């Protein structure tokens, strides 16, 4: 599924943007790094959801973006939100329904790759003003995942029903969200972008419950809620800090005008 998802997304994005392989080496290197992170993220995440409830896997994966959101902050409220998120992960991993250790490791690897992609994707968005960089990145990720997909599925990759499902997954889970995310990264800092993924764990848990019949124990639901609450709290703290900064800047300008 990862191979088909990335390959079909690469075909769609290449048809839309027609990227050229010629270009400065730095941009090509950033696109290759982004594609590598995407491929490893997808493989690790799918291995995780094969072993863990969707809500648990998504919560663990979310720690990557959340770490980016808190990176470099020394404010006490941010450290409190980080502690709440860590408590949520402990509740999720060590309470109620037993979670597979390999699945936890895969979800953690997916989180690291997703956090790395936010940083690399920001650089790619700044260097390439349209979707050509994303097309190159996804194409490289598809090539990297191809040996794994062929080894695992072989001729089943060409099954018409499988291709139909993979096409829908590619458009809904890769082409559209990655295009919008890259546009968001052009306008936001990596920290704010990481914070804005705050509802993913809760949505993943709800989808797992409603569509897949996956149940979490009460302490694990509390863990999901703790991670979501921590990210919402961090968002509010960030907004308050921005408002305070703007107010200080306005006061400084007013004082400078009076002195002038």
PDB file of C-alpha atoms in Angstrom:
ATOM      1  CA  UNK A   1       0.000   0.000   0.000  1.00  0.00           C
ATOM      2  CA  UNK A   2       2.831   2.413   0.774  1.00  0.00           C
ATOM      3  CA  UNK A   3       4.450   1.714  -2.588  1.00  0.00           C
ATOM      4  CA  UNK A   4       1.201   2.184  -4.494  1.00  0.00           C
ATOM      5  CA  UNK A   5       0.233   5.244  -2.487  1.00  0.00           C
ATOM      6  CA  UNK A   6       3.523   7.016  -3.184  1.00  0.00           C
ATOM      7  CA  UNK A   7       3.816   5.805  -6.782  1.00  0.00           C
ATOM      8  CA  UNK A   8       0.325   6.966  -7.760  1.00  0.00           C
ATOM      9  CA  UNK A   9       0.802  10.243  -5.892  1.00  0.00           C
ATOM     10  CA  UNK A  10       4.104  10.740  -7.736  1.00  0.00           C
ATOM     11  CA  UNK A  11       2.412  10.197 -11.093  1.00  0.00           C
ATOM     12  CA  UNK A  12      -0.360  12.677 -10.266  1.00  0.00           C
ATOM     13  CA  UNK A  13       2.005  15.342  -8.918  1.00  0.00           C
ATOM     14  CA  UNK A  14       4.434  14.904 -11.815  1.00  0.00           C
ATOM     15  CA  UNK A  15       1.608  15.284 -14.326  1.00  0.00           C
ATOM     16  CA  UNK A  16       0.424  18.436 -12.542  1.00  0.00           C
ATOM     17  CA  UNK A  17       3.779  20.177 -12.021  1.00  0.00           C
ATOM     18  CA  UNK A  18       6.172  18.593 -14.575  1.00  0.00           C
ATOM     19  CA  UNK A  19       9.277  18.989 -12.401  1.00  0.00           C
ATOM     20  CA  UNK A  20      12.705  19.068 -14.022  1.00  0.00           C
ATOM     21  CA  UNK A  21      15.601  17.048 -12.709  1.00  0.00           C
ATOM     22  CA  UNK A  22      17.962  19.842 -13.700  1.00  0.00           C
ATOM     23  CA  UNK A  23      18.489  22.330 -10.929  1.00  0.00           C
ATOM     24  CA  UNK A  24      20.846  23.267  -8.162  1.00  0.00           C
ATOM     25  CA  UNK A  25      22.153  20.359  -6.168  1.00  0.00           C
ATOM     26  CA  UNK A  26      21.038  21.832  -2.861  1.00  0.00           C
ATOM     27  CA  UNK A  27      17.373  21.844  -3.893  1.00  0.00           C
ATOM     28  CA  UNK A  28      17.598  18.320  -5.297  1.00  0.00           C
ATOM     29  CA  UNK A  29      19.253  17.178  -2.068  1.00  0.00           C
ATOM     30  CA  UNK A  30      16.495  18.720   0.049  1.00  0.00           C
ATOM     31  CA  UNK A  31      13.842  17.076  -2.138  1.00  0.00           C
ATOM     32  CA  UNK A  32      15.615  13.719  -1.795  1.00  0.00           C
ATOM     33  CA  UNK A  33      15.820  14.124   1.983  1.00  0.00           C
ATOM     34  CA  UNK A  34      12.109  14.966   2.149  1.00  0.00           C
ATOM     35  CA  UNK A  35      11.258  11.963  -0.017  1.00  0.00           C
ATOM     36  CA  UNK A  36      13.381   9.651   2.123  1.00  0.00           C
ATOM     37  CA  UNK A  37      11.666  10.847   5.288  1.00  0.00           C
ATOM     38  CA  UNK A  38       8.243  10.376   3.670  1.00  0.00           C
ATOM     39  CA  UNK A  39       9.050   6.828   2.555  1.00  0.00           C
ATOM     40  CA  UNK A  40      10.419   5.734   5.929  1.00  0.00           C
ATOM     41  CA  UNK A  41       7.561   7.483   7.734  1.00  0.00           C
ATOM     42  CA  UNK A  42       4.928   5.707   5.654  1.00  0.00           C
ATOM     43  CA  UNK A  43       6.543   2.280   5.986  1.00  0.00           C
ATOM     44  CA  UNK A  44       6.989   2.678   9.741  1.00  0.00           C
ATOM     45  CA  UNK A  45       3.478   4.054  10.269  1.00  0.00           C
ATOM     46  CA  UNK A  46       1.777   1.282   8.294  1.00  0.00           C
ATOM     47  CA  UNK A  47       3.779  -1.316  10.201  1.00  0.00           C
ATOM     48  CA  UNK A  48       2.648   0.400  13.404  1.00  0.00           C
ATOM     49  CA  UNK A  49      -1.069   0.432  12.529  1.00  0.00           C
ATOM     50  CA  UNK A  50      -0.805  -3.236  11.567  1.00  0.00           C
ATOM     51  CA  UNK A  51       0.151  -3.951  15.181  1.00  0.00           C
ATOM     52  CA  UNK A  52      -1.505  -1.176  17.223  1.00  0.00           C
ATOM     53  CA  UNK A  53      -4.938   0.440  17.461  1.00  0.00           C
ATOM     54  CA  UNK A  54      -5.113   3.429  15.138  1.00  0.00           C
ATOM     55  CA  UNK A  55      -5.473   5.904  18.001  1.00  0.00           C
ATOM     56  CA  UNK A  56      -2.409   4.554  19.797  1.00  0.00           C
ATOM     57  CA  UNK A  57      -0.253   4.589  16.668  1.00  0.00           C
ATOM     58  CA  UNK A  58      -1.315   8.126  15.760  1.00  0.00           C
ATOM     59  CA  UNK A  59      -0.710   9.415  19.279  1.00  0.00           C
ATOM     60  CA  UNK A  60       2.825   8.037  19.345  1.00  0.00           C
ATOM     61  CA  UNK A  61       3.466   9.373  15.842  1.00  0.00           C
ATOM     62  CA  UNK A  62       2.271  12.819  16.916  1.00  0.00           C
ATOM     63  CA  UNK A  63       5.153  13.151  19.372  1.00  0.00           C
ATOM     64  CA  UNK A  64       7.454  14.031  16.462  1.00  0.00           C
ATOM     65  CA  UNK A  65       5.548  17.177  15.440  1.00  0.00           C
ATOM     66  CA  UNK A  66       4.942  18.011  19.089  1.00  0.00           C
ATOM     67  CA  UNK A  67       8.681  17.833  19.807  1.00  0.00           C
ATOM     68  CA  UNK A  68       9.238  20.270  16.928  1.00  0.00           C
ATOM     69  CA  UNK A  69       6.569  22.529  18.400  1.00  0.00           C
ATOM     70  CA  UNK A  70       8.380  22.647  21.746  1.00  0.00           C
ATOM     71  CA  UNK A  71      11.924  22.673  20.362  1.00  0.00           C
ATOM     72  CA  UNK A  72      13.972  25.542  21.692  1.00  0.00           C
ATOM     73  CA  UNK A  73      11.319  26.782  24.105  1.00  0.00           C
ATOM     74  CA  UNK A  74      12.377  27.519  27.660  1.00  0.00           C
ATOM     75  CA  UNK A  75       9.052  28.921  28.871  1.00  0.00           C
ATOM     76  CA  UNK A  76       7.579  27.196  31.897  1.00  0.00           C
ATOM     77  CA  UNK A  77       4.084  26.700  30.360  1.00  0.00           C
ATOM     78  CA  UNK A  78       5.613  24.883  27.389  1.00  0.00           C
ATOM     79  CA  UNK A  79       7.504  22.549  29.704  1.00  0.00           C
ATOM     80  CA  UNK A  80       4.259  21.818  31.548  1.00  0.00           C
ATOM     81  CA  UNK A  81       2.511  20.967  28.274  1.00  0.00           C
ATOM     82  CA  UNK A  82       5.419  18.697  27.361  1.00  0.00           C
ATOM     83  CA  UNK A  83       5.099  16.923  30.708  1.00  0.00           C
ATOM     84  CA  UNK A  84       1.367  16.441  30.130  1.00  0.00           C
ATOM     85  CA  UNK A  85       2.056  14.961  26.688  1.00  0.00           C
ATOM     86  CA  UNK A  86       4.646  12.602  28.170  1.00  0.00           C
ATOM     87  CA  UNK A  87       2.121  11.513  30.792  1.00  0.00           C
ATOM     88  CA  UNK A  88      -0.357  10.804  28.017  1.00  0.00           C
ATOM     89  CA  UNK A  89       2.117   8.584  26.225  1.00  0.00           C
ATOM     90  CA  UNK A  90       2.846   6.668  29.430  1.00  0.00           C
ATOM     91  CA  UNK A  91      -0.873   6.113  29.972  1.00  0.00           C
ATOM     92  CA  UNK A  92      -1.263   5.001  26.396  1.00  0.00           C
ATOM     93  CA  UNK A  93       1.665   2.616  26.417  1.00  0.00           C
ATOM     94  CA  UNK A  94       1.431   1.019  29.837  1.00  0.00           C
ATOM     95  CA  UNK A  95      -2.239   0.862  30.767  1.00  0.00           C
ATOM     96  CA  UNK A  96      -5.185  -1.307  29.833  1.00  0.00           C
ATOM     97  CA  UNK A  97      -4.894  -3.156  26.538  1.00  0.00           C
ATOM     98  CA  UNK A  98      -1.374  -4.445  25.920  1.00  0.00           C
ATOM     99  CA  UNK A  99       0.438  -2.779  23.041  1.00  0.00           C
ATOM    100  CA  UNK A 100       2.891  -4.551  20.754  1.00  0.00           C
ATOM    101  CA  UNK A 101       6.499  -3.467  21.387  1.00  0.00           C
ATOM    102  CA  UNK A 102       7.427  -3.595  17.699  1.00  0.00           C
ATOM    103  CA  UNK A 103       4.371  -1.495  16.894  1.00  0.00           C
ATOM    104  CA  UNK A 104       5.417   1.096  19.480  1.00  0.00           C
ATOM    105  CA  UNK A 105       8.921   1.254  18.007  1.00  0.00           C
ATOM    106  CA  UNK A 106       7.539   1.669  14.475  1.00  0.00           C
ATOM    107  CA  UNK A 107       5.175   4.435  15.605  1.00  0.00           C
ATOM    108  CA  UNK A 108       8.043   6.214  17.359  1.00  0.00           C
ATOM    109  CA  UNK A 109      10.171   5.963  14.193  1.00  0.00           C
ATOM    110  CA  UNK A 110       7.270   7.356  12.172  1.00  0.00           C
ATOM    111  CA  UNK A 111       7.042  10.277  14.600  1.00  0.00           C
ATOM    112  CA  UNK A 112      10.757  11.033  14.251  1.00  0.00           C
ATOM    113  CA  UNK A 113      10.475  10.977  10.456  1.00  0.00           C
ATOM    114  CA  UNK A 114       7.379  13.189  10.486  1.00  0.00           C
ATOM    115  CA  UNK A 115       9.124  15.718  12.717  1.00  0.00           C
ATOM    116  CA  UNK A 116      12.120  15.668  10.382  1.00  0.00           C
ATOM    117  CA  UNK A 117       9.872  16.119   7.369  1.00  0.00           C
ATOM    118  CA  UNK A 118       8.385  19.282   8.898  1.00  0.00           C
ATOM    119  CA  UNK A 119      11.859  20.825   9.127  1.00  0.00           C
ATOM    120  CA  UNK A 120      13.025  19.642   5.696  1.00  0.00           C
ATOM    121  CA  UNK A 121       9.662  20.428   4.097  1.00  0.00           C
ATOM    122  CA  UNK A 122       9.909  23.994   5.376  1.00  0.00           C
ATOM    123  CA  UNK A 123      13.241  24.399   3.572  1.00  0.00           C
ATOM    124  CA  UNK A 124      11.834  22.810   0.413  1.00  0.00           C
ATOM    125  CA  UNK A 125       8.798  25.104   0.475  1.00  0.00           C
ATOM    126  CA  UNK A 126      11.066  28.142   0.820  1.00  0.00           C
ATOM    127  CA  UNK A 127      13.321  27.117  -2.081  1.00  0.00           C
ATOM    128  CA  UNK A 128      10.622  25.991  -4.562  1.00  0.00           C
ATOM    129  CA  UNK A 129       7.617  28.323  -4.944  1.00  0.00           C
ATOM    130  CA  UNK A 130       5.212  25.686  -6.306  1.00  0.00           C
ATOM    131  CA  UNK A 131       4.596  21.935  -6.221  1.00  0.00           C
ATOM    132  CA  UNK A 132       7.628  20.860  -8.255  1.00  0.00           C
ATOM    133  CA  UNK A 133       9.696  20.192  -5.160  1.00  0.00           C
ATOM    134  CA  UNK A 134       6.935  18.084  -3.644  1.00  0.00           C
ATOM    135  CA  UNK A 135       6.623  16.097  -6.890  1.00  0.00           C
ATOM    136  CA  UNK A 136      10.344  15.325  -6.833  1.00  0.00           C
ATOM    137  CA  UNK A 137      10.234  14.366  -3.154  1.00  0.00           C
ATOM    138  CA  UNK A 138       7.272  12.010  -3.534  1.00  0.00           C
ATOM    139  CA  UNK A 139       8.791  10.446  -6.671  1.00  0.00           C
ATOM    140  CA  UNK A 140      12.017   9.731  -4.812  1.00  0.00           C
ATOM    141  CA  UNK A 141      10.063   8.297  -1.888  1.00  0.00           C
ATOM    142  CA  UNK A 142       8.133   6.039  -4.276  1.00  0.00           C
ATOM    143  CA  UNK A 143      11.378   4.719  -5.784  1.00  0.00           C
ATOM    144  CA  UNK A 144      12.770   3.992  -2.324  1.00  0.00           C
ATOM    145  CA  UNK A 145       9.650   2.092  -1.274  1.00  0.00           C
ATOM    146  CA  UNK A 146       9.398   0.096  -4.509  1.00  0.00           C
ATOM    147  CA  UNK A 147      11.711  -2.813  -3.524  1.00  0.00           C
ATOM    148  CA  UNK A 148       9.877  -3.261  -0.225  1.00  0.00           C
ATOM    149  CA  UNK A 149       6.477  -3.204  -1.921  1.00  0.00           C
ATOM    150  CA  UNK A 150       7.480  -5.687  -4.631  1.00  0.00           C
ATOM    151  CA  UNK A 151       9.001  -8.018  -2.041  1.00  0.00           C
ATOM    152  CA  UNK A 152       5.893  -7.918   0.136  1.00  0.00           C
ATOM    153  CA  UNK A 153       3.135  -8.000  -2.496  1.00  0.00           C
ATOM    154  CA  UNK A 154       4.597  -8.938  -5.870  1.00  0.00           C
ATOM    155  CA  UNK A 155       2.006  -9.219  -8.628  1.00  0.00           C
ATOM    156  CA  UNK A 156      -0.784  -8.235  -6.210  1.00  0.00           C
ATOM    157  CA  UNK A 157       0.343  -4.635  -6.715  1.00  0.00           C
ATOM    158  CA  UNK A 158      -1.316  -4.793 -10.139  1.00  0.00           C
ATOM    159  CA  UNK A 159      -4.656  -6.159  -8.937  1.00  0.00           C
ATOM    160  CA  UNK A 160      -7.392  -3.803 -10.266  1.00  0.00           C
ATOM    161  CA  UNK A 161      -9.309  -3.655  -6.969  1.00  0.00           C
ATOM    162  CA  UNK A 162      -6.100  -2.937  -5.065  1.00  0.00           C
ATOM    163  CA  UNK A 163      -5.127  -0.242  -7.548  1.00  0.00           C
ATOM    164  CA  UNK A 164      -8.537   1.417  -7.184  1.00  0.00           C
ATOM    165  CA  UNK A 165      -8.253   1.572  -3.388  1.00  0.00           C
ATOM    166  CA  UNK A 166      -4.623   2.698  -3.591  1.00  0.00           C
ATOM    167  CA  UNK A 167      -5.587   5.464  -6.018  1.00  0.00           C
ATOM    168  CA  UNK A 168      -8.142   6.835  -3.572  1.00  0.00           C
ATOM    169  CA  UNK A 169      -5.637   6.596  -0.714  1.00  0.00           C
ATOM    170  CA  UNK A 170      -2.957   8.328  -2.802  1.00  0.00           C
ATOM    171  CA  UNK A 171      -5.180  11.304  -3.650  1.00  0.00           C
ATOM    172  CA  UNK A 172      -6.813  11.676  -0.233  1.00  0.00           C
ATOM    173  CA  UNK A 173      -3.769  10.851   1.933  1.00  0.00           C
ATOM    174  CA  UNK A 174      -0.845  12.144  -0.133  1.00  0.00           C
ATOM    175  CA  UNK A 175      -1.614  14.448  -3.060  1.00  0.00           C
ATOM    176  CA  UNK A 176      -4.130  16.743  -1.341  1.00  0.00           C
ATOM    177  CA  UNK A 177      -2.791  16.861   2.239  1.00  0.00           C
ATOM    178  CA  UNK A 178       0.883  17.167   1.263  1.00  0.00           C
ATOM    179  CA  UNK A 179       0.085  19.952  -1.184  1.00  0.00           C
ATOM    180  CA  UNK A 180      -1.850  21.858   1.461  1.00  0.00           C
ATOM    181  CA  UNK A 181       0.786  21.132   4.110  1.00  0.00           C
ATOM    182  CA  UNK A 182       3.564  22.479   1.920  1.00  0.00           C
ATOM    183  CA  UNK A 183       1.542  25.651   1.341  1.00  0.00           C
ATOM    184  CA  UNK A 184       1.041  25.923   5.103  1.00  0.00           C
ATOM    185  CA  UNK A 185       4.777  25.479   5.703  1.00  0.00           C
ATOM    186  CA  UNK A 186       5.443  28.419   3.364  1.00  0.00           C
ATOM    187  CA  UNK A 187       3.386  30.620   5.660  1.00  0.00           C
ATOM    188  CA  UNK A 188       4.008  29.153   9.137  1.00  0.00           C
ATOM    189  CA  UNK A 189       6.993  28.358  11.280  1.00  0.00           C
ATOM    190  CA  UNK A 190       7.732  24.653  11.856  1.00  0.00           C
ATOM    191  CA  UNK A 191       6.799  25.147  15.491  1.00  0.00           C
ATOM    192  CA  UNK A 192       3.322  26.508  14.762  1.00  0.00           C
ATOM    193  CA  UNK A 193       2.770  23.873  12.079  1.00  0.00           C
ATOM    194  CA  UNK A 194       3.653  21.145  14.583  1.00  0.00           C
ATOM    195  CA  UNK A 195       1.205  22.538  17.099  1.00  0.00           C
ATOM    196  CA  UNK A 196      -1.605  22.671  14.548  1.00  0.00           C
ATOM    197  CA  UNK A 197      -1.519  18.881  14.127  1.00  0.00           C
ATOM    198  CA  UNK A 198      -2.917  18.635  17.650  1.00  0.00           C
ATOM    199  CA  UNK A 199      -6.161  16.832  16.868  1.00  0.00           C
ATOM    200  CA  UNK A 200      -4.623  13.949  14.900  1.00  0.00           C
ATOM    201  CA  UNK A 201      -4.408  11.502  17.845  1.00  0.00           C
ATOM    202  CA  UNK A 202      -8.019  12.049  18.905  1.00  0.00           C
ATOM    203  CA  UNK A 203      -9.305  11.809  15.321  1.00  0.00           C
ATOM    204  CA  UNK A 204      -7.269   8.649  14.774  1.00  0.00           C
ATOM    205  CA  UNK A 205      -8.718   7.059  17.895  1.00  0.00           C
ATOM    206  CA  UNK A 206     -12.280   7.964  16.892  1.00  0.00           C
ATOM    207  CA  UNK A 207     -11.853   6.620  13.353  1.00  0.00           C
ATOM    208  CA  UNK A 208     -10.347   3.430  14.751  1.00  0.00           C
ATOM    209  CA  UNK A 209     -13.340   3.018  17.052  1.00  0.00           C
ATOM    210  CA  UNK A 210     -16.109   3.926  14.590  1.00  0.00           C
ATOM    211  CA  UNK A 211     -14.800   2.339  11.388  1.00  0.00           C
ATOM    212  CA  UNK A 212     -12.453  -0.409  12.540  1.00  0.00           C
ATOM    213  CA  UNK A 213     -14.018  -1.441  15.846  1.00  0.00           C
ATOM    214  CA  UNK A 214     -10.751  -0.857  17.719  1.00  0.00           C
ATOM    215  CA  UNK A 215     -11.276  -0.276  21.432  1.00  0.00           C
ATOM    216  CA  UNK A 216      -8.922   1.394  23.876  1.00  0.00           C
ATOM    217  CA  UNK A 217      -9.064   1.002  27.627  1.00  0.00           C
ATOM    218  CA  UNK A 218     -10.151   3.992  29.713  1.00  0.00           C
ATOM    219  CA  UNK A 219      -6.582   4.931  30.763  1.00  0.00           C
ATOM    220  CA  UNK A 220      -5.503   4.842  27.117  1.00  0.00           C
ATOM    221  CA  UNK A 221      -8.349   7.153  26.113  1.00  0.00           C
ATOM    222  CA  UNK A 222      -7.094   9.413  28.901  1.00  0.00           C
ATOM    223  CA  UNK A 223      -3.639   9.261  27.319  1.00  0.00           C
ATOM    224  CA  UNK A 224      -5.002  10.307  23.931  1.00  0.00           C
ATOM    225  CA  UNK A 225      -6.909  13.155  25.581  1.00  0.00           C
ATOM    226  CA  UNK A 226      -3.802  14.258  27.499  1.00  0.00           C
ATOM    227  CA  UNK A 227      -1.720  14.536  24.322  1.00  0.00           C
ATOM    228  CA  UNK A 228      -4.489  16.452  22.536  1.00  0.00           C
ATOM    229  CA  UNK A 229      -4.984  18.750  25.543  1.00  0.00           C
ATOM    230  CA  UNK A 230      -1.250  19.407  25.757  1.00  0.00           C
ATOM    231  CA  UNK A 231      -1.120  20.423  22.106  1.00  0.00           C
ATOM    232  CA  UNK A 232      -4.181  22.677  22.432  1.00  0.00           C
ATOM    233  CA  UNK A 233      -2.649  24.268  25.534  1.00  0.00           C
ATOM    234  CA  UNK A 234       0.619  24.830  23.712  1.00  0.00           C
ATOM    235  CA  UNK A 235      -1.321  26.476  20.892  1.00  0.00           C
ATOM    236  CA  UNK A 236      -3.062  28.849  23.295  1.00  0.00           C
ATOM    237  CA  UNK A 237       0.252  29.672  24.945  1.00  0.00           C
ATOM    238  CA  UNK A 238       1.793  30.411  21.538  1.00  0.00           C
ATOM    239  CA  UNK A 239      -1.121  32.678  20.609  1.00  0.00           C
ATOM    240  CA  UNK A 240      -0.862  34.547  23.925  1.00  0.00           C
ATOM    241  CA  UNK A 241       2.874  35.035  23.425  1.00  0.00           C
ATOM    242  CA  UNK A 242       2.319  36.370  19.909  1.00  0.00           C
ATOM    243  CA  UNK A 243      -0.309  38.828  21.146  1.00  0.00           C
ATOM    244  CA  UNK A 244       2.002  39.995  23.924  1.00  0.00           C
ATOM    245  CA  UNK A 245       4.850  40.414  21.432  1.00  0.00           C
ATOM    246  CA  UNK A 246       2.683  42.498  19.118  1.00  0.00           C
ATOM    247  CA  UNK A 247       1.519  44.618  22.044  1.00  0.00           C
ATOM    248  CA  UNK A 248       5.134  45.232  23.139  1.00  0.00           C
ATOM    249  CA  UNK A 249       6.101  46.152  19.584  1.00  0.00           C
ATOM    250  CA  UNK A 250       3.186  48.585  19.360  1.00  0.00           C
ATOM    251  CA  UNK A 251       4.177  50.164  22.674  1.00  0.00           C
ATOM    252  CA  UNK A 252       7.776  50.503  21.493  1.00  0.00           C
ATOM    253  CA  UNK A 253       6.651  52.198  18.271  1.00  0.00           C
ATOM    254  CA  UNK A 254       4.398  54.566  20.204  1.00  0.00           C
ATOM    255  CA  UNK A 255       7.209  55.446  22.614  1.00  0.00           C
ATOM    256  CA  UNK A 256       9.618  56.012  19.736  1.00  0.00           C
ATOM    257  CA  UNK A 257       7.085  58.320  18.066  1.00  0.00           C
ATOM    258  CA  UNK A 258       6.691  60.352  21.264  1.00  0.00           C
ATOM    259  CA  UNK A 259      10.457  60.641  21.685  1.00  0.00           C
ATOM    260  CA  UNK A 260      10.792  61.666  18.058  1.00  0.00           C
TER     261      UNK A 260
END
